[in-house]
Tab-separated table of C-alpha atoms in Angstrom:
chain	number	residue	atom	x	y	z
A	1	UNK	CA	40.468	5.489	-41.918
A	2	UNK	CA	37.915	5.116	-39.074
A	3	UNK	CA	37.318	1.835	-37.459
A	4	UNK	CA	34.240	0.731	-35.606
A	5	UNK	CA	35.385	0.264	-32.050
A	6	UNK	CA	34.953	-3.047	-30.287
A	7	UNK	CA	35.561	-3.995	-26.719
A	8	UNK	CA	39.213	-4.022	-25.594
A	9	UNK	CA	41.051	-7.264	-26.165
A	10	UNK	CA	42.708	-9.180	-23.313
A	11	UNK	CA	46.010	-7.427	-23.965
A	12	UNK	CA	44.506	-3.970	-23.620
A	13	UNK	CA	44.440	-3.136	-27.323
A	14	UNK	CA	41.409	-2.543	-29.525
A	15	UNK	CA	40.870	-5.452	-31.863
A	16	UNK	CA	39.121	-5.518	-35.207
A	17	UNK	CA	35.419	-5.885	-35.247
A	18	UNK	CA	34.201	-9.424	-35.939
A	19	UNK	CA	34.112	-10.525	-39.575
A	20	UNK	CA	34.296	-13.528	-41.785
A	21	UNK	CA	38.078	-13.129	-42.152
A	22	UNK	CA	40.447	-11.116	-39.973
A	23	UNK	CA	39.203	-7.820	-41.260
A	24	UNK	CA	37.387	-5.127	-39.396
A	25	UNK	CA	34.519	-3.050	-40.783
A	26	UNK	CA	35.761	0.258	-42.154
A	27	UNK	CA	33.918	3.382	-43.059
A	28	UNK	CA	33.433	4.701	-46.569
A	29	UNK	CA	35.111	5.894	-48.710
A	30	UNK	CA	37.310	2.852	-49.008
A	31	UNK	CA	40.978	3.358	-47.999
A	32	UNK	CA	43.444	2.576	-50.753
A	33	UNK	CA	46.407	0.678	-49.388
A	34	UNK	CA	49.828	1.162	-51.000
A	35	UNK	CA	50.749	-1.300	-53.737
A	36	UNK	CA	54.120	-2.983	-53.584
A	37	UNK	CA	55.951	-3.012	-56.953
A	38	UNK	CA	58.783	-5.409	-56.260
A	39	UNK	CA	61.662	-6.485	-58.398
A	40	UNK	CA	61.844	-9.968	-56.878
A	41	UNK	CA	64.836	-11.385	-55.114
A	42	UNK	CA	65.559	-14.825	-53.705
A	43	UNK	CA	64.172	-13.581	-50.374
A	44	UNK	CA	60.822	-12.432	-51.767
A	45	UNK	CA	60.379	-15.456	-54.032
A	46	UNK	CA	61.043	-17.805	-51.060
A	47	UNK	CA	58.674	-15.859	-48.864
A	48	UNK	CA	55.722	-15.729	-51.322
A	49	UNK	CA	56.188	-19.292	-52.537
A	50	UNK	CA	56.163	-20.601	-48.932
A	51	UNK	CA	53.033	-18.642	-48.059
A	52	UNK	CA	50.791	-18.568	-51.196
A	53	UNK	CA	48.690	-21.635	-51.892
A	54	UNK	CA	47.868	-23.469	-55.100
A	55	UNK	CA	45.246	-26.147	-54.618
A	56	UNK	CA	45.567	-25.736	-50.843
A	57	UNK	CA	49.322	-26.472	-50.929
A	58	UNK	CA	52.123	-23.895	-50.707
A	59	UNK	CA	53.886	-23.210	-54.005
A	60	UNK	CA	57.218	-24.115	-52.556
A	61	UNK	CA	55.948	-27.576	-51.583
A	62	UNK	CA	54.827	-28.134	-55.128
A	63	UNK	CA	58.403	-27.316	-56.328
A	64	UNK	CA	59.950	-29.546	-53.728
A	65	UNK	CA	57.513	-32.405	-54.603
A	66	UNK	CA	58.421	-32.124	-58.325
A	67	UNK	CA	62.080	-32.247	-57.299
A	68	UNK	CA	61.592	-35.449	-55.323
A	69	UNK	CA	59.535	-37.115	-58.049
A	70	UNK	CA	62.244	-36.348	-60.621
A	71	UNK	CA	64.938	-37.730	-58.330
A	72	UNK	CA	62.959	-40.954	-57.892
A	73	UNK	CA	62.328	-41.265	-61.644
A	74	UNK	CA	65.964	-40.813	-62.453
A	75	UNK	CA	67.011	-43.250	-59.652
A	76	UNK	CA	64.826	-46.119	-60.848
A	77	UNK	CA	64.663	-45.412	-64.502
A	78	UNK	CA	68.354	-45.629	-65.338
A	79	UNK	CA	68.146	-42.444	-67.361
A	80	UNK	CA	71.256	-40.670	-68.754
A	81	UNK	CA	73.504	-39.326	-65.993
A	82	UNK	CA	71.446	-41.278	-63.502
A	83	UNK	CA	73.209	-40.723	-60.184
A	84	UNK	CA	74.674	-37.368	-61.110
A	85	UNK	CA	71.202	-36.030	-61.848
A	86	UNK	CA	69.799	-37.592	-58.612
A	87	UNK	CA	72.666	-35.990	-56.619
A	88	UNK	CA	71.960	-32.594	-58.348
A	89	UNK	CA	68.270	-32.776	-57.587
A	90	UNK	CA	68.829	-33.720	-53.939
A	91	UNK	CA	71.385	-30.899	-53.593
A	92	UNK	CA	68.804	-28.476	-54.996
A	93	UNK	CA	66.220	-29.680	-52.448
A	94	UNK	CA	68.701	-29.289	-49.626
A	95	UNK	CA	69.645	-25.773	-50.766
A	96	UNK	CA	66.007	-24.741	-50.911
A	97	UNK	CA	65.386	-26.059	-47.397
A	98	UNK	CA	68.512	-24.399	-46.037
A	99	UNK	CA	67.683	-21.063	-47.681
A	100	UNK	CA	64.103	-21.222	-46.413
A	101	UNK	CA	65.272	-21.872	-42.832
A	102	UNK	CA	67.921	-19.077	-42.991
A	103	UNK	CA	65.699	-16.380	-44.399
A	104	UNK	CA	62.554	-17.301	-42.360
A	105	UNK	CA	64.527	-16.617	-39.160
A	106	UNK	CA	65.297	-13.153	-40.600
A	107	UNK	CA	61.731	-12.425	-41.799
A	108	UNK	CA	63.097	-12.660	-45.387
A	109	UNK	CA	64.656	-9.195	-45.225
A	110	UNK	CA	68.103	-7.722	-44.929
A	111	UNK	CA	68.825	-4.469	-43.102
A	112	UNK	CA	71.646	-2.015	-42.797
A	113	UNK	CA	71.602	0.339	-39.819
A	114	UNK	CA	72.802	3.867	-40.592
A	115	UNK	CA	73.577	6.927	-38.584
A	116	UNK	CA	70.143	8.350	-37.673
A	117	UNK	CA	69.159	11.920	-38.353
A	118	UNK	CA	69.031	14.313	-35.434
A	119	UNK	CA	65.425	14.105	-34.291
A	120	UNK	CA	63.185	17.173	-34.092
A	121	UNK	CA	60.404	15.708	-31.907
A	122	UNK	CA	56.955	16.545	-33.178
A	123	UNK	CA	53.703	14.586	-32.623
A	124	UNK	CA	51.850	13.250	-35.633
A	125	UNK	CA	48.229	14.615	-35.776
A	126	UNK	CA	45.803	11.805	-34.774
A	127	UNK	CA	43.868	12.035	-38.052
A	128	UNK	CA	46.952	11.628	-40.228
A	129	UNK	CA	48.152	8.322	-41.652
A	130	UNK	CA	51.340	7.591	-43.579
A	131	UNK	CA	51.690	4.739	-46.140
A	132	UNK	CA	54.403	2.162	-45.667
A	133	UNK	CA	55.284	-1.579	-45.759
A	134	UNK	CA	55.577	-3.461	-42.490
A	135	UNK	CA	57.507	-6.609	-41.498
A	136	UNK	CA	56.848	-8.113	-38.148
A	137	UNK	CA	54.502	-9.975	-35.826
A	138	UNK	CA	50.844	-8.966	-36.251
A	139	UNK	CA	47.690	-9.741	-34.424
A	140	UNK	CA	43.898	-9.598	-34.886
A	141	UNK	CA	41.077	-11.076	-32.862
A	142	UNK	CA	43.473	-13.223	-30.765
A	143	UNK	CA	45.187	-14.575	-33.857
A	144	UNK	CA	48.938	-13.884	-34.377
A	145	UNK	CA	51.044	-14.238	-37.499
A	146	UNK	CA	54.318	-13.031	-38.987
A	147	UNK	CA	54.137	-11.159	-42.309
A	148	UNK	CA	56.766	-9.553	-44.494
A	149	UNK	CA	56.329	-6.301	-46.519
A	150	UNK	CA	52.630	-5.950	-45.727
A	151	UNK	CA	51.161	-2.717	-47.167
A	152	UNK	CA	49.534	-0.461	-44.616
A	153	UNK	CA	49.598	2.827	-42.719
A	154	UNK	CA	51.245	4.287	-39.644
A	155	UNK	CA	49.048	6.269	-37.247
A	156	UNK	CA	49.363	7.674	-33.782
A	157	UNK	CA	46.083	8.108	-31.872
A	158	UNK	CA	45.255	10.905	-29.451
A	159	UNK	CA	46.250	8.536	-26.601
A	160	UNK	CA	49.715	8.394	-28.222
A	161	UNK	CA	49.304	4.775	-28.991
A	162	UNK	CA	51.173	3.977	-32.201
A	163	UNK	CA	49.327	1.724	-34.704
A	164	UNK	CA	50.320	-0.135	-37.882
A	165	UNK	CA	47.218	-0.969	-39.833
A	166	UNK	CA	47.959	-3.387	-42.670
A	167	UNK	CA	46.109	-5.553	-45.174
A	168	UNK	CA	46.477	-8.995	-46.725
A	169	UNK	CA	44.684	-9.252	-50.125
A	170	UNK	CA	43.722	-12.597	-51.673
A	171	UNK	CA	46.293	-12.369	-54.460
A	172	UNK	CA	49.612	-10.595	-54.053
A	173	UNK	CA	52.826	-10.254	-56.020
A	174	UNK	CA	53.108	-13.641	-57.784
A	175	UNK	CA	50.980	-14.661	-60.779
A	176	UNK	CA	50.261	-18.050	-59.160
A	177	UNK	CA	48.885	-18.772	-55.705
A	178	UNK	CA	46.596	-17.026	-53.209
A	179	UNK	CA	46.797	-16.211	-49.526
A	180	UNK	CA	45.040	-18.666	-47.160
A	181	UNK	CA	41.494	-17.423	-46.644
A	182	UNK	CA	41.933	-17.128	-42.901
A	183	UNK	CA	44.841	-14.686	-43.378
A	184	UNK	CA	43.014	-12.301	-45.760
A	185	UNK	CA	41.920	-9.031	-44.198
A	186	UNK	CA	43.307	-6.378	-41.860
A	187	UNK	CA	46.128	-7.086	-39.432
A	188	UNK	CA	47.529	-4.762	-36.675
A	189	UNK	CA	50.475	-3.884	-34.525
A	190	UNK	CA	49.858	-1.577	-31.572
A	191	UNK	CA	52.344	-0.244	-29.077
A	192	UNK	CA	52.663	2.585	-26.576
A	193	UNK	CA	55.735	4.784	-26.329
A	194	UNK	CA	56.582	3.169	-22.976
A	195	UNK	CA	56.802	-0.234	-24.718
A	196	UNK	CA	59.682	0.839	-26.981
A	197	UNK	CA	63.156	-0.325	-25.994
A	198	UNK	CA	65.148	0.362	-29.174
A	199	UNK	CA	64.798	2.264	-32.500
A	200	UNK	CA	67.021	2.197	-35.542
A	201	UNK	CA	67.349	4.106	-38.807
A	202	UNK	CA	68.647	2.598	-42.037
A	203	UNK	CA	67.834	0.648	-45.196
A	204	UNK	CA	65.679	-2.488	-45.584
A	205	UNK	CA	65.716	-4.776	-48.583
A	206	UNK	CA	63.126	-7.411	-49.477
A	207	UNK	CA	63.147	-7.215	-53.258
A	208	UNK	CA	66.218	-5.998	-55.111
A	209	UNK	CA	65.781	-2.340	-54.155
A	210	UNK	CA	66.339	-1.093	-50.593
A	211	UNK	CA	64.029	1.365	-48.997
A	212	UNK	CA	64.246	3.745	-46.001
A	213	UNK	CA	63.776	1.744	-42.793
A	214	UNK	CA	62.766	2.507	-39.240
A	215	UNK	CA	63.105	-0.503	-36.935
A	216	UNK	CA	61.242	-0.457	-33.627
A	217	UNK	CA	61.790	-2.996	-30.882
A	218	UNK	CA	58.877	-3.025	-28.425
A	219	UNK	CA	57.381	-5.245	-25.715
A	220	UNK	CA	54.246	-7.173	-26.555
A	221	UNK	CA	51.748	-9.111	-24.433
A	222	UNK	CA	50.147	-12.227	-25.895
A	223	UNK	CA	47.103	-13.243	-23.811
A	224	UNK	CA	46.587	-16.777	-22.484
A	225	UNK	CA	45.245	-19.143	-25.095
A	226	UNK	CA	44.136	-22.457	-23.574
A	227	UNK	CA	45.502	-24.468	-20.716
A	228	UNK	CA	49.005	-24.974	-22.143
A	229	UNK	CA	49.623	-21.537	-23.670
A	230	UNK	CA	49.929	-19.072	-20.784
A	231	UNK	CA	50.182	-15.314	-21.199
A	232	UNK	CA	53.501	-14.238	-22.761
A	233	UNK	CA	55.471	-11.006	-22.573
A	234	UNK	CA	58.303	-10.648	-25.012
A	235	UNK	CA	60.124	-8.236	-27.296
A	236	UNK	CA	59.494	-8.034	-31.031
A	237	UNK	CA	61.092	-5.851	-33.678
A	238	UNK	CA	58.954	-4.408	-36.399
A	239	UNK	CA	60.476	-2.979	-39.573
A	240	UNK	CA	58.866	0.002	-41.358
A	241	UNK	CA	59.864	0.481	-44.966
A	242	UNK	CA	58.974	3.787	-46.578
A	243	UNK	CA	59.271	5.097	-50.124
A	244	UNK	CA	59.096	8.732	-48.940
A	245	UNK	CA	62.021	10.131	-47.008
A	246	UNK	CA	59.774	12.891	-45.737
A	247	UNK	CA	57.293	10.347	-44.303
A	248	UNK	CA	60.187	8.504	-42.658
A	249	UNK	CA	61.424	11.706	-40.997
A	250	UNK	CA	57.871	12.503	-39.857
A	251	UNK	CA	57.561	9.066	-38.168
A	252	UNK	CA	61.044	9.444	-36.645
A	253	UNK	CA	59.978	12.780	-35.157
A	254	UNK	CA	56.741	11.363	-33.902
A	255	UNK	CA	58.494	8.413	-32.146
A	256	UNK	CA	60.930	10.795	-30.527
A	257	UNK	CA	58.153	13.036	-29.225
A	258	UNK	CA	57.752	10.762	-26.226
A	259	UNK	CA	60.422	8.142	-26.675
A	260	UNK	CA	61.351	6.688	-23.247
A	261	UNK	CA	64.676	7.887	-21.905
A	262	UNK	CA	65.659	4.272	-21.499
A	263	UNK	CA	65.189	3.502	-25.191
A	264	UNK	CA	68.371	2.920	-27.183
A	265	UNK	CA	68.957	4.466	-30.593
A	266	UNK	CA	70.813	1.834	-32.461
A	267	UNK	CA	74.005	2.866	-34.220
A	268	UNK	CA	75.728	1.387	-37.329
A	269	UNK	CA	78.440	-0.286	-35.233
A	270	UNK	CA	75.783	-2.488	-33.532
A	271	UNK	CA	73.880	-3.340	-36.749
A	272	UNK	CA	72.972	-6.820	-37.708
A	273	UNK	CA	71.450	-8.386	-40.767
């Protein structure tokens, strides 16, 4: 997939060319992004219902609004089981809010770190791209957003800069709701080998079925945005989920081709979910 190059962004990475959404202009033929076929879990349902819009309002807010309305109706209408029903509805609302807060802090995924394979370092050819699903902190045209299980590709350019090129489509996964228009398009994560501080090998679960995972913790630079938002440097962890074990081993070998000696390979005993 060849992108039309634009001028470097303020953080030294190439951004997408200007467009009506976040997407860059790509050459023909059109690249087909992988399609996620999820067996939904509580995590995935919470994620999509909190992000997809119906009538400009997230699906989860519709559900919470119905819950509140029903609680009010039962409270003032003296319907059967009045206060028991009200208490049940309020407990359901509290549980939804607590679950949303808990899983949002974890990007709606669970992970298990496993003993990694012994790497056989080998660079990935610059023209090659490998399909995968990415969870992490993306950017495009000075916009930044967290996404979970975004379909895309892994590439390593001739400069050895690693790139995750992913796409948000208008409708995804649930029969109701659409992504906000400003989020539709291509989103990116770029990092150089020197930016990597930790890598891990294991399993990642978003739906009910776990997939092979490579987790990469790297340093990012967010440029200054306005008077009260100075430049930031911080670490972010991006999770790569792959259906192909062969592709996962290829990426693992590519990362280790020039992995900094200071980078830590995370072991199962230090795993967290």
